Amino acid sequence: MSHDDNRVFIFDTTLRDGEQSPGATMSHAEKLEIAELLDEMGVDIIEAGFPIASEGDFEAVSEIARRAKDATICGLARANLKDIDRCWEAVKHARSPRIHTFIGTSPLHRAIPNLTMDEMAERIEQTVTHARNLCDNVQWSPMDATRTEWEYLLRTVEIAIKAGASTINIPDTVGYTAPVESADLIRRLIAEVPGADGVIFATHCHNDLGMATANSLAAVAGGARQIECTINGLGERAGNTALEEVVMALKVRSDIMPWQTGVDSTKIMHISRRVATVSGFPVQFNKAIVGKNAFAHESGIHQDGMLKNAETFEIMRPADVGLKETNIVMGKHSGRAALRSKLKELGFELADNQLNDVFVRFKALADRKKEVYDEDLEALMRVQAGAVDNTISVKFLRVICGTEAPQSADLILTIDGEDHQVTATGDGPVDAAFKAIKELVSHDAHLQLYQVHAVTEGTDAQATVTVRLEEDGRIVTGESADTDTVVASARAYVAALNRLMVRRAMSGPDADVKGVSYKDVG
Ligand code: KIV
Ligand code: ZN
């Protein structure tokens, strides 16, 4: 990878650090799709997974490596030979592979494998050398760097560089640092570590104090030339630095931050929505750049200003992030060709059989909803993409609800081709519908999340419902959209149950659990 002083590499870890977030598990096909979108948008390095963590991770990283066009494909490995070998087996198929190996260097992290400082230093030397013998492109990370003693950080970074690492990543694993410190840390490392001028320093920030983006940009000001980030800031706890935020900050404020990325920002909105869907983590409405309200101007003063000159309240144009003006384009008279072309404009290229399925659902929607907006079509596509082979489907649902409790639900589910009927009561129509489903599909899964969003404005708007279930450590998400919120809820629940069946069948009890602990370096 050539390096010009003002170029900042974007390292996306949505598929590794992001996917590690409890509940954000993605299917194999979803990981391939996200990797392809990242590659297309110009991300420099894709951290595709943690190959030793599970067979599924290994397969996904290998397949992403084989398919990648321009991006470097990276896999994560702890500081042991077995992890590194497994990682190499997965990434070696890439045109440009990278091994990323790490160990926790702070006092708290050193205590876990119970290694002395000297023993750990030796381990770093051995493992980075081993990785380098397999792959020309090795990244090393001292996990919890921002809470590591300065002298020890200096010593370990020097060892990793001497052993052949070409990228040194400085993680703020627990989101503890602040901008001034973040910049200073990188600046001092570059100034004081022998050999620092021959490697790229990277910044990897978590958002526990809401400073991940600021800390990453400060690190770049200090000399870092790789930002590690995720789409929508997905990641454990409060998440990682959001890709869209650093990319747009560098673009909009190039006057004071003269560093460029290779990311095509017009692809941001599409990938943000796809990641939200496949991870089951919706984007908060007022999230910077990709939130539903990020470009909405509701107050009178704002609207007036916007009409006179958009720059009054907008520092970026919606089109810069791939947001198109919402206009009513489709209705019940629109045909298949119009639907195909509209979906293409929205970033969805469909094969004929896929188009047929979507067309049937589009017509059903257009019959009930006069105006079908872009967002409605995107919701249709999200549900379509999330569909697995449905063992269970909702055939009929009627609820009785209102001021007189209890509310009740009459439900027919088709299970393995056979219809089953039940009536259940509950505290509200959704509760009644869910109880009816549970009577027909007995399971011990625990409802972790039930979330409803209106896709557009108006009382005939579709509702998008997300349901997340957990059973024995497996976490699955189902999504559905309908103008009837209770129907969408029942379908989302059933979608999650279908996924659960697939997970159970695919795996032993632990296949989806990240069975490998980061703490275990042995
Ligand atoms: O946050 C962290 O320290 C990590 C490392 C594995 C790089 O994700
Ligand atoms: Zn991390």
Coordinates of C-alpha atoms in Angstrom, one line a residue, residues 422-425 434-442:
V422 CA -54.8 -21.0 18.2
T423 CA -56.4 -18.1 20.2
A424 CA -54.6 -16.4 23.0
T425 CA -55.2 -13.4 25.2
F434 CA -46.8 -13.3 20.8
K435 CA -48.4 -15.6 23.3
A436 CA -50.4 -17.2 20.5
I437 CA -47.1 -17.8 18.5
K438 CA -45.5 -19.2 21.6
E439 CA -48.4 -21.6 22.1
L440 CA -47.9 -23.0 18.6
V441 CA -44.1 -22.9 18.6
S442 CA -43.0 -23.8 22.0

